[in-house]
Coordinates of C-alpha atoms in Angstrom, one line a residue:
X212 CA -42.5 -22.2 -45.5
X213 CA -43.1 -23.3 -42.0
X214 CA -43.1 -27.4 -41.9
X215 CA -45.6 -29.4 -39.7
X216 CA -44.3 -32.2 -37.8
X217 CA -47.0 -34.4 -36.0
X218 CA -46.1 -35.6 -32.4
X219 CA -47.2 -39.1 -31.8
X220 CA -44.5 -41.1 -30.5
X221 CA -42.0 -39.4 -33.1
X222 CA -41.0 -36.1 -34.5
X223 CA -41.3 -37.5 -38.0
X224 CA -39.8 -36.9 -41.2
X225 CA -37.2 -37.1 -43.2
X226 CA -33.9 -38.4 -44.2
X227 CA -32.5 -40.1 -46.8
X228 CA -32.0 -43.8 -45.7
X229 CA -29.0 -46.5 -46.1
X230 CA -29.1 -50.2 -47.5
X231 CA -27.6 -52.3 -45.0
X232 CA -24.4 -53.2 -46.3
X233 CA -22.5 -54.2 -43.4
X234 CA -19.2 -52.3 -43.1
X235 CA -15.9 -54.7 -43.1
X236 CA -14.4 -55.6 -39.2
X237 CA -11.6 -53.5 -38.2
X238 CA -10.3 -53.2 -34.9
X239 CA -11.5 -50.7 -32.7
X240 CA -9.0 -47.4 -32.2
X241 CA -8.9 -49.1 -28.5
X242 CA -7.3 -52.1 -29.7
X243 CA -5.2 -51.0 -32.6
X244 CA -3.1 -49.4 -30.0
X245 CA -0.3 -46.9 -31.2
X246 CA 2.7 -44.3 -30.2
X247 CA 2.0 -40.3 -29.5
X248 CA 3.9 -38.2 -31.2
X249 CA 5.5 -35.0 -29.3
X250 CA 3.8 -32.5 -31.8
X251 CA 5.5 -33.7 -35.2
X252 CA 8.8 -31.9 -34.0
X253 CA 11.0 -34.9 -35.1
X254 CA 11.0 -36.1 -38.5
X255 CA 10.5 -39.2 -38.2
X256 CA 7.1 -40.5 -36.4
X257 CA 7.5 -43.6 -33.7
X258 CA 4.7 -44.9 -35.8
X259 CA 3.8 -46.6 -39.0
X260 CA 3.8 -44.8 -42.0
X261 CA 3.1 -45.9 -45.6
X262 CA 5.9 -47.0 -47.6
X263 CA 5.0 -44.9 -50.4
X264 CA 5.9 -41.7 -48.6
X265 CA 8.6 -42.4 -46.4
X266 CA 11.8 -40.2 -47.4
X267 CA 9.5 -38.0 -49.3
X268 CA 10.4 -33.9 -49.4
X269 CA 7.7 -32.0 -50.5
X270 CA 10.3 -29.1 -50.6
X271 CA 7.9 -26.3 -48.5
X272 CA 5.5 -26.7 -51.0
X273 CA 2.1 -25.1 -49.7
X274 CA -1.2 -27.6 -49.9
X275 CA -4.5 -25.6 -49.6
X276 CA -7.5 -27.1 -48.6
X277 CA -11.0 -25.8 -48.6
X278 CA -13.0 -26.7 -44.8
X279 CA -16.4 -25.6 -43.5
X280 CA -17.2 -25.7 -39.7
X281 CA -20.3 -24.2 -39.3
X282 CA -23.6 -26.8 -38.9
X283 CA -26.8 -26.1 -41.0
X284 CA -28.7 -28.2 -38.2
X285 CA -28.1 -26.7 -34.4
X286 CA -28.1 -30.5 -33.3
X287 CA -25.1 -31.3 -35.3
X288 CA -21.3 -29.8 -35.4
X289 CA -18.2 -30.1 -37.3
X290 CA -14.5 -30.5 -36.1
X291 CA -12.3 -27.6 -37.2
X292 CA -9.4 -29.5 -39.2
X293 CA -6.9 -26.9 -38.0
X294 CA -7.7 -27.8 -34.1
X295 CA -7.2 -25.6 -31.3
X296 CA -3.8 -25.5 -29.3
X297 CA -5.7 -24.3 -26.1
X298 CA -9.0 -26.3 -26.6
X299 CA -9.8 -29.9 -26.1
X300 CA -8.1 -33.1 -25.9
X301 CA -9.2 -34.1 -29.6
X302 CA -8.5 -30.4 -30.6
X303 CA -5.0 -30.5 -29.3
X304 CA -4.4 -33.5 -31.1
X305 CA -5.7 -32.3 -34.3
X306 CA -2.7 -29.4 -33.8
X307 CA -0.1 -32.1 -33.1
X308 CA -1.3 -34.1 -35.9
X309 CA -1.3 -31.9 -38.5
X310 CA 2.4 -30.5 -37.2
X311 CA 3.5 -34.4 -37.7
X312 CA 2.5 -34.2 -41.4
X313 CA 4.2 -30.9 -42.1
X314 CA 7.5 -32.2 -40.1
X315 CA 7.5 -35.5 -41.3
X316 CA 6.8 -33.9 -45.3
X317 CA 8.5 -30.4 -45.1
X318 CA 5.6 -28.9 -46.1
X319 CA 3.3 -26.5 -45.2
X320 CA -1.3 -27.1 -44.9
X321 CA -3.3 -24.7 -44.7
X322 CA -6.8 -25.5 -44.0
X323 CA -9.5 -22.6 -45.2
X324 CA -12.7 -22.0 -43.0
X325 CA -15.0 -20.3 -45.4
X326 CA -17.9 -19.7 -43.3
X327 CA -20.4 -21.7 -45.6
X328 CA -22.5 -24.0 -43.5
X329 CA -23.1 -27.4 -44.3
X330 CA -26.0 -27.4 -46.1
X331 CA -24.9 -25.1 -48.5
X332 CA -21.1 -26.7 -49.1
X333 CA -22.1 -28.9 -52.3
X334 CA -23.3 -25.6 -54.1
X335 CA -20.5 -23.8 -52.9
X336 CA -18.2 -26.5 -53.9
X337 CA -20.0 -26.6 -57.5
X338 CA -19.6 -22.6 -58.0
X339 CA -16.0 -22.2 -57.0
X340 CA -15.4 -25.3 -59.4
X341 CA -17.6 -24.1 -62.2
X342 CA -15.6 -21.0 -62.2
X343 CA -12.0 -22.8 -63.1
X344 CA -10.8 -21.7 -59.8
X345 CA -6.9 -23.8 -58.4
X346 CA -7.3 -21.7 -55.3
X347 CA -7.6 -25.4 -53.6
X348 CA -5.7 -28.7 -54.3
X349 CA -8.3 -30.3 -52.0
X350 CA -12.3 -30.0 -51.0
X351 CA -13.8 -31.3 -47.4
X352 CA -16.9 -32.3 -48.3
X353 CA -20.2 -33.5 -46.7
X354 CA -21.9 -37.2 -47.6
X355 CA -25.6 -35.8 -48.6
X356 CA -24.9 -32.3 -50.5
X357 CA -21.4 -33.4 -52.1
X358 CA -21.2 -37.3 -53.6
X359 CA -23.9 -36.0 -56.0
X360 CA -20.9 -33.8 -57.7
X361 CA -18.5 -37.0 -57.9
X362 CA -21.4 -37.9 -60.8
X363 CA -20.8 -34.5 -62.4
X364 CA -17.0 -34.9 -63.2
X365 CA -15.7 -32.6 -60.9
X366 CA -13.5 -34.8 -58.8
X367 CA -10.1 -36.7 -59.4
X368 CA -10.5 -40.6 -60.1
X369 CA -8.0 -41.9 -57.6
X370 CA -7.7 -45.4 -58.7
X371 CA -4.1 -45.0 -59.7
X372 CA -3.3 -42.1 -56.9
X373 CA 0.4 -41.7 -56.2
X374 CA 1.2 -42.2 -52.3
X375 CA -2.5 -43.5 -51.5
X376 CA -2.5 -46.9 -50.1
X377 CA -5.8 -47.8 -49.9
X378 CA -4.9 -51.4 -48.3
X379 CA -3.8 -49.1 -44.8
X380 CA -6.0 -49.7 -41.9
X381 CA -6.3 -46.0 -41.6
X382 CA -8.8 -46.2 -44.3
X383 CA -11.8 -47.1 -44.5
X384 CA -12.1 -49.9 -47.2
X385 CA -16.1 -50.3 -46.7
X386 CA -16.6 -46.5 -47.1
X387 CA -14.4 -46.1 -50.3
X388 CA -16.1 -49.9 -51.6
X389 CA -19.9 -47.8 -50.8
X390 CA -18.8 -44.4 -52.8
X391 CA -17.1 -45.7 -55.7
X392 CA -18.9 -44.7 -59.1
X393 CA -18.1 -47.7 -61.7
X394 CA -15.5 -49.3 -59.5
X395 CA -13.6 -46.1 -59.2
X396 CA -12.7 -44.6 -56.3
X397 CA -13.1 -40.5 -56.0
X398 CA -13.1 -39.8 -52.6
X399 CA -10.5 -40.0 -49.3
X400 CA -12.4 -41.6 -46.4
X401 CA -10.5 -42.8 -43.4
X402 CA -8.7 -41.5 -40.2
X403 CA -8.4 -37.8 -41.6
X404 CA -11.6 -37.1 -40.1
X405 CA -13.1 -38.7 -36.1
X406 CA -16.4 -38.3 -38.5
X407 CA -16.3 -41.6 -39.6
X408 CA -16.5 -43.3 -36.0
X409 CA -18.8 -39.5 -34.5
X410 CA -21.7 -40.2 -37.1
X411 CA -22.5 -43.8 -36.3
X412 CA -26.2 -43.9 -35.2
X413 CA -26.7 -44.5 -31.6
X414 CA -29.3 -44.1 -29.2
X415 CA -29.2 -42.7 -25.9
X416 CA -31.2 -44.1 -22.3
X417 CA -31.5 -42.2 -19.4
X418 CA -30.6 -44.4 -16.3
X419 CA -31.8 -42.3 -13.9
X420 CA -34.9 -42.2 -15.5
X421 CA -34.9 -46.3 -16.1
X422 CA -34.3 -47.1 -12.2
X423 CA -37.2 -44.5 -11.6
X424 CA -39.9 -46.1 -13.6
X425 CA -38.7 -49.5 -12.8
X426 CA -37.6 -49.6 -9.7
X427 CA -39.4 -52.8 -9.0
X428 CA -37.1 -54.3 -10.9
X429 CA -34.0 -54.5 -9.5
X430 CA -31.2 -53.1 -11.8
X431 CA -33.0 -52.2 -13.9
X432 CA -29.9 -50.9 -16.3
X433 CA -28.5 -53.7 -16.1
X434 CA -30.9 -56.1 -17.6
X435 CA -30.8 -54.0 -20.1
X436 CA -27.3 -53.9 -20.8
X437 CA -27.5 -57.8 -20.9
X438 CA -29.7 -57.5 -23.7
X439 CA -27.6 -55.0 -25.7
X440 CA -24.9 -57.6 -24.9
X441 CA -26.4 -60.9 -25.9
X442 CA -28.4 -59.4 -28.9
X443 CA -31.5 -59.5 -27.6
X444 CA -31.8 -55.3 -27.5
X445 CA -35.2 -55.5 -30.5
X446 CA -37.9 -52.6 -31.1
X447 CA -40.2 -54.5 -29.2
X448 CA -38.0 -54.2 -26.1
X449 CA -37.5 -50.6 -26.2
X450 CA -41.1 -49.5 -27.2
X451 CA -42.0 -51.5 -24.2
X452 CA -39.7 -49.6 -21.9
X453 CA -40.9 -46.8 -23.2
X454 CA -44.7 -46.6 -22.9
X455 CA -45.8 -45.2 -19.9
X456 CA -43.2 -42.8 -19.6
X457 CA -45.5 -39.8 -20.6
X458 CA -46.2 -37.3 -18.5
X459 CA -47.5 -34.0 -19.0
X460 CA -45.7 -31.5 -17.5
X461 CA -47.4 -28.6 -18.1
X462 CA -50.7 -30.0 -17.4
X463 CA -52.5 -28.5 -20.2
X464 CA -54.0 -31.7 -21.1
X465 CA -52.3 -32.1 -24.5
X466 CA -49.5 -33.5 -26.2
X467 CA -47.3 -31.2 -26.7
X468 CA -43.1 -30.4 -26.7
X469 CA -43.1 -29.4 -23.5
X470 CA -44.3 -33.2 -22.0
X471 CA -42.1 -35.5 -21.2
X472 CA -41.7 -38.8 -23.4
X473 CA -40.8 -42.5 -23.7
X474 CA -38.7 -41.0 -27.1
X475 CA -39.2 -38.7 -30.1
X476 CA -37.6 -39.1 -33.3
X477 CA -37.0 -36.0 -35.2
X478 CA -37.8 -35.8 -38.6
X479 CA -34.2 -34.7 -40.3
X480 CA -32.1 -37.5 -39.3
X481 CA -33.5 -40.5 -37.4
X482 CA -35.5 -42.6 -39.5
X483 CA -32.7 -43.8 -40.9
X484 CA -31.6 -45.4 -38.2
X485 CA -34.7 -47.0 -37.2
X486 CA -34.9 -48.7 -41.0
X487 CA -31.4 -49.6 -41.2
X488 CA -30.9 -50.6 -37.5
X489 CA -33.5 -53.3 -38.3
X490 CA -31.5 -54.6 -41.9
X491 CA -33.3 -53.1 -44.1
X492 CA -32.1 -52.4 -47.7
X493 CA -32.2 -50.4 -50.4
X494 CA -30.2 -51.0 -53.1
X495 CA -27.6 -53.8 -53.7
X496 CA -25.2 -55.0 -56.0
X497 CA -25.8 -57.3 -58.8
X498 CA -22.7 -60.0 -58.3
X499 CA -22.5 -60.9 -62.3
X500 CA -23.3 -58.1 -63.6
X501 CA -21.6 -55.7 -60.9
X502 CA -24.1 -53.2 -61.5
X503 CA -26.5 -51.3 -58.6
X504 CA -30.1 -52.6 -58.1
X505 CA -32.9 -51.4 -56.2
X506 CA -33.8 -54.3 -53.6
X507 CA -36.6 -53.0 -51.9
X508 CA -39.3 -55.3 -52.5
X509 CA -38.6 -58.1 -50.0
X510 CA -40.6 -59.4 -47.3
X511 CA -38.0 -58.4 -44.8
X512 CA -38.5 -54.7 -45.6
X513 CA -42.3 -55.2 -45.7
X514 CA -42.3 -56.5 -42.1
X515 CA -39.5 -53.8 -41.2
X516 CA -41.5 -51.0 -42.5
X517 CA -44.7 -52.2 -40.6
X518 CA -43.5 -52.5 -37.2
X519 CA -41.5 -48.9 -37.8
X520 CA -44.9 -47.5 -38.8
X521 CA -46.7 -49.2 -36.1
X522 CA -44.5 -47.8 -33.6
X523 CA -44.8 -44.3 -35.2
X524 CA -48.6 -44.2 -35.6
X525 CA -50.5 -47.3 -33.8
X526 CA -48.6 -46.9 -30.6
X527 CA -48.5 -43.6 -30.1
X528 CA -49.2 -40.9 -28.5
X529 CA -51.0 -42.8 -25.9
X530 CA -48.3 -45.4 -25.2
X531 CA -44.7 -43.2 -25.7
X532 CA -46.9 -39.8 -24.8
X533 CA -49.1 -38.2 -22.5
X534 CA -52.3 -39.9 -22.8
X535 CA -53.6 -36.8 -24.2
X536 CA -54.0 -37.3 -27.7
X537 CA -52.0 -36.1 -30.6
X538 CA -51.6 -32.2 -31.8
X539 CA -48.9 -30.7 -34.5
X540 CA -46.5 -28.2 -34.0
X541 CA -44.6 -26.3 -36.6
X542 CA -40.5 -26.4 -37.6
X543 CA -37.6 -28.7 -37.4
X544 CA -36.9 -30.1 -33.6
X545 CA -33.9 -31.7 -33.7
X546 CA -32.3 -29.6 -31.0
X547 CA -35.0 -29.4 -29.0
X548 CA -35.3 -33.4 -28.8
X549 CA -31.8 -33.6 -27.6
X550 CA -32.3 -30.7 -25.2
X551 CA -35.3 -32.6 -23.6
X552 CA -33.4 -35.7 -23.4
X553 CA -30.4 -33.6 -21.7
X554 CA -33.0 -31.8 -19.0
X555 CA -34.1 -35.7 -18.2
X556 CA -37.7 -35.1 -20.0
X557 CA -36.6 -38.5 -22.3
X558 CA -36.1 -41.9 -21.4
X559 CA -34.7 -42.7 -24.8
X560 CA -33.0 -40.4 -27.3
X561 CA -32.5 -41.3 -30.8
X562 CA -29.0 -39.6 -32.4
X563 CA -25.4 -40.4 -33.5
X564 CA -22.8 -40.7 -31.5
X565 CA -22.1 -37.3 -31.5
X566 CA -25.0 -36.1 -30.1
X567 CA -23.5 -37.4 -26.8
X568 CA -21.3 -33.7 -27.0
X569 CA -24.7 -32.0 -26.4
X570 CA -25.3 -34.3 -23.3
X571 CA -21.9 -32.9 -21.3
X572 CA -23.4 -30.6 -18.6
X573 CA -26.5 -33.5 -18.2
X574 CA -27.0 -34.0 -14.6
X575 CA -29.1 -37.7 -14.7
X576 CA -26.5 -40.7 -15.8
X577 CA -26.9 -41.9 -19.5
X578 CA -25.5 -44.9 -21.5
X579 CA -24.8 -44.9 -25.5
X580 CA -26.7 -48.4 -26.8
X581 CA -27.4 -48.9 -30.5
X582 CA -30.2 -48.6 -32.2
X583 CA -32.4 -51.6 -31.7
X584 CA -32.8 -54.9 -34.0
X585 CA -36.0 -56.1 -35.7
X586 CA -36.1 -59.2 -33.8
X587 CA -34.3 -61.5 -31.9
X588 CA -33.8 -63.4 -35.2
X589 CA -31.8 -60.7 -36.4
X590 CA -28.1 -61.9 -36.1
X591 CA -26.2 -58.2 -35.3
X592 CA -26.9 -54.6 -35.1
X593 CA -26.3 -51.9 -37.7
X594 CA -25.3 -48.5 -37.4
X595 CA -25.7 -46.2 -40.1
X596 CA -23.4 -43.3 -40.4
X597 CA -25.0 -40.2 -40.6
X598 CA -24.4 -38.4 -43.8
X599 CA -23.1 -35.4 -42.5
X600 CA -19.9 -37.4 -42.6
X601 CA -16.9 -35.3 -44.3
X602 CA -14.2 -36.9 -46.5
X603 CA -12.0 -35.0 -48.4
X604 CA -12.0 -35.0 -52.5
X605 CA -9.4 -33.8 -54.8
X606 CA -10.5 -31.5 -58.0
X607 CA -9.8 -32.5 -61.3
X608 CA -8.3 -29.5 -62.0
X609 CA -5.7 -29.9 -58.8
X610 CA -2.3 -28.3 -59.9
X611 CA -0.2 -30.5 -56.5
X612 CA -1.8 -33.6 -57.4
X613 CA 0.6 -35.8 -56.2
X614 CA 1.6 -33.7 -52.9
X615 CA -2.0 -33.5 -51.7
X616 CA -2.3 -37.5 -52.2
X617 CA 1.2 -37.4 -50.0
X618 CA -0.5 -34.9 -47.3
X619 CA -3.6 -37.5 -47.1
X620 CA -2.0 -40.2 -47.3
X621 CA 0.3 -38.9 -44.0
X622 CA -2.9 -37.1 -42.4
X623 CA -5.2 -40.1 -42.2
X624 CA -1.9 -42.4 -41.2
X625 CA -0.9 -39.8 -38.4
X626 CA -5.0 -39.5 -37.5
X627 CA -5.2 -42.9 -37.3
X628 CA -2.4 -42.8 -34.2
X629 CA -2.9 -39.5 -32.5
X630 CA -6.4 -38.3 -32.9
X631 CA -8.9 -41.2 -33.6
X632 CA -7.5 -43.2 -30.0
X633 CA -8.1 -39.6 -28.4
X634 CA -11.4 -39.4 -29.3
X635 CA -12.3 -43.0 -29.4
X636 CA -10.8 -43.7 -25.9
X637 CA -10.8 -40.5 -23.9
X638 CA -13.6 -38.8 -25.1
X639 CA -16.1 -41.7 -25.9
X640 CA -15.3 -44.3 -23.8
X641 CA -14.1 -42.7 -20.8
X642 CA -15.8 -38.8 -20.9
X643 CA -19.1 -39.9 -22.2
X644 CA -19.2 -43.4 -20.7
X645 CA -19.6 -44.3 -17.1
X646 CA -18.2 -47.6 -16.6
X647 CA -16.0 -49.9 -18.5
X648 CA -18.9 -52.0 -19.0
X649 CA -20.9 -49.1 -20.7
X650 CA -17.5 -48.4 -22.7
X651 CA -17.9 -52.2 -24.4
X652 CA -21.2 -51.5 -26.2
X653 CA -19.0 -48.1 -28.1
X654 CA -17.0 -51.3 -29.5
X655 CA -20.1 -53.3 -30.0
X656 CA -21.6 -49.6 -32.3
X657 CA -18.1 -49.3 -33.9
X658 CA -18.0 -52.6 -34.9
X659 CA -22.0 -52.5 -36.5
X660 CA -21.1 -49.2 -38.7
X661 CA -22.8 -49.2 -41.9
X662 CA -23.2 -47.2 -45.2
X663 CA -25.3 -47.6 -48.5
X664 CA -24.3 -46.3 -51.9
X665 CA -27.6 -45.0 -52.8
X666 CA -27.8 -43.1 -49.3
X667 CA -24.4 -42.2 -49.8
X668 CA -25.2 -40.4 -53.0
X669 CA -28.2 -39.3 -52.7
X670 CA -30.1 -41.0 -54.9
X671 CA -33.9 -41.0 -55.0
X672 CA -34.4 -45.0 -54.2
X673 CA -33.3 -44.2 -50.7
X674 CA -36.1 -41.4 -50.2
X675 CA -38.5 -44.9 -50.3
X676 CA -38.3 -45.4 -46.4
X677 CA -38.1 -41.9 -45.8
X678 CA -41.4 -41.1 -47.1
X679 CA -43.0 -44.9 -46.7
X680 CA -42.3 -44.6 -42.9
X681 CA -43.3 -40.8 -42.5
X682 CA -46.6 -41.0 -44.3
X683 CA -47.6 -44.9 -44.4
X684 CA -47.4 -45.3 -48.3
X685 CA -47.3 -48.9 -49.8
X686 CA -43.7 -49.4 -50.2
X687 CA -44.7 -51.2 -53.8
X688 CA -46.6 -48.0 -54.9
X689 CA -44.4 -46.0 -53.8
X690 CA -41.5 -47.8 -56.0
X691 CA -43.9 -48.1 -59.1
X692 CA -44.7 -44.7 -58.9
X693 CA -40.9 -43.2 -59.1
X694 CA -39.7 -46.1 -61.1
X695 CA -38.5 -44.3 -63.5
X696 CA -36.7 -41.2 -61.9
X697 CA -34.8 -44.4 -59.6
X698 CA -34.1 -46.2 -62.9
X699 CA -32.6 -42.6 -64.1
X700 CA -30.7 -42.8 -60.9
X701 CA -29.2 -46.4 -61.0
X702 CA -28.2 -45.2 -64.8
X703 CA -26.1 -42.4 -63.6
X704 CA -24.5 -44.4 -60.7
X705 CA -24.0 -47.4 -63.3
X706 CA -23.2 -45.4 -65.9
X707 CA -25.3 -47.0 -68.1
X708 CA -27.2 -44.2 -69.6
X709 CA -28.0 -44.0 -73.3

């Protein structure tokens, strides 16, 4: 079935949404500095390493692990955890990465592509497990289709993990805090994967575009840059650089997706971003009782939720648009917002920060800002992570259970020195940023990262901004009327079913 998509100012529609819970500080990948290793051909690495592994032989011992590639969603890609030798930069270092581990453990890892594409990997994952099958010690799996099978049972609890040292800055503390199920922890999240720094929301200005339309103003950019910097960066500021932006290019008189816009938001994975950015929540832990809540009902959310829908149906399409009224067209455009935004048809595109990949043959100059606040009253910005982020899971039925915890914990510790500071500094901050000032605001998005556990797992209290946004329900209808399926939810997540 074909789905409809109404273009005002947005794409609209849907995606399941985060509670702001504000990830913990770290240092960025630029400061935490590190050593390069020569390709793991020494054995022992000119870099930290946890305690719990150092000296360890794994004896050749073979650790298979089950990867997908391929991206459901044409906007959106995947690393290949093997790498590529003759590919690039972050590739190559991938391939040295993973040589360290095997060097430094005398061991061998053998990554699996099996051609499933993202959106299928939690039902592939659940049939090869429902089967019995020890063909893998370990599962890559994706946020949305994959957290809901930590709730069936299939996965290890890694509270008491041999090798693991959670307390290592190559893990991500807020992520494991966000998808633990009764204070126990079942998935790896950390410096394994460049996903948990590529899926941070971000959006996207076209300079080019900004010094054209506001020329009388001089520098224009860098105003605002000052605003990003001092916190001042707030919906109201970018709907107002946005409107009168519209043009129609193909003079037919009608909004349509081949006009050029202020910004559209694509159904399948902005409006998360939008809510969030602004501090709204979802669910949120109960300090006494330690148990998950649904915290929806505040007038915070009730003001966020009206200026998002404002902006998605009051203002547009005559402000962010054409000026020739509003039409429908048919099927998901994610790609084809990005593509618009990269042919200079978009002053403002709305992504993650790997949607900057799509932008490297763009001819006009771009900068990455984050998504904008509420209001100036807001105190900091908040970037959700996507939930097409992979982390890595271990099966229950794992027969190198304490080998594969050694192989992560010396993956996300090697990652953490020789592929996240390629990525993060190379690629981000030098290839896809155009000045050292432009480079500061990656710190300032790194540093807002975010992550809910009702997003996280998919749970049907985060569908509440999703469809409140989209279709303009009463938030406090909306939460009456699937009370009791997000009650059923917040049971299974507390375990607290009868």
């Amino acid at each position: 079935m074909k789905k409809v998509v109404r273009i005002g100012a947005f794409l609209l529609a849907a995606l399941f949404l985060l509670t702001a819970l504000a990830a913990c500080k770290k240092k960025t990948p630029s400061e935490q500095g590190g050593s390069e290793t020569n390709g793991g051909q020494n054995e022992e690495l000119p870099f930290e390493m946890s305690d719990n592994i150092k000296g360890l032989d794994l004896k050749d011992k073979e650790i298979k692990i089950w990867q997908f590639t391929k991206a459901s969603n044409s906007a959106e890609s995947f690393y290949d955890m093997n790498g590529n030798d003759k590919g690039t930069s972050v590739e190559q270092k991938i391939v040295s990465r993973n040589l360290a581990v095997e060097n430094y453990l005398n061991c061998l890892v053998t990554f699996t592509d099996t051609d499933v594409y993202s959106g299928n990997v939690g039902d592939h994952i659940r049939m090869q497990l429902q089967t019995g099958s020890t063909d893998f010690d370990a599962y890559e799996i994706i946020q949305w289709n994959c957290m809901p099978l930590v709730l069936e049972g299939w996965f290890k609890d890694l509270s008491n993990a041999p090798y693991i040292d959670f307390e290592k800055d190559w893990w991500s503390d807020s992520y494991h805090e966000n998808t633990m199920v009764q204070g126990k922890p079942y998935v790896l999240a950390g410096d394994i994967s460049i996903d948990m720094i590529r899926c941070a929301a971000a959006v996207f200005v076209n300079k080019t575009m900004l010094e054209k339309y506001y020329s009388s103003e001089e520098n224009a950019y860098d105003a605002l840059y000052e605003k990003v910097m001092n916190y001042e960066w707030t919906i109201e500021e970018m709907t107002t650089l946005a409107k009168g932006i519209g043009e129609d290019l193909n003079g037919n008189e009608q909004v349509d997706i081949a006009d050029q816009f202020g910004f559209l938001t694509n159904y399948s994975n902005n409006i998360d971003g939008w809510f969030f950015g602004c501090g709204g929540t979802v669910l949120k832990k109960n300090e006494e009782s330690g148990l998950y809540e649904l915290n929806f009902k505040t007038e915070r959310n009730g003001n966020i939720m009206a200026r998002i829908q404002k902006m998605c149906f009051e203002e547009s399409p005559d402000d962010f648009g054409n000026k020739a009224g509003s039409t429908v067209i048919d099927g998901p455009m994610t790609k084809t917002v990005v593509e618009k935004f990269a042919m200079g048809q978009m002053l403002f595109c709305t992504g993650f920060l790997y949607t900057a990949e799509r932008f490297a043959n763009m001819e006009q100059k771009y900068a990455t800002i984050p998504f904008p606040m509420l209001d100036e009253n807001q105190e900091r910005y908040y970037s959700v992570m996507h939930n097409i982020v992979t982390m890595f899971a271990i099966p229950a039925n794992c027969q190198n259970y304490d080998a594969t915890c050694a192989v992560f914990e010396a993956m996300s510790a090697a990652g953490h020195e020789i592929v996240v500071p390629e990525y993060y500094d190379t690629t981000l901050k030098i290839r896809y940023s155009e000045n050292a000032a432009d480079a500061k605001i990656i710190d300032l998005i790194y540093d807002s990262r975010m992550t809910d556990v009702g997003y996280v797992f998919e749970n049907r209290a985060a569908e509440i901004p999703r469809y409140c946004i989209m279709y303009g329900m009463s938030f406090e209808w909306y939460c009456e009327k699937e009370e009791n399926t997000i009650q059923k939810d917040l049971d299974e997540l507390n375990g607290t079913e009868e």
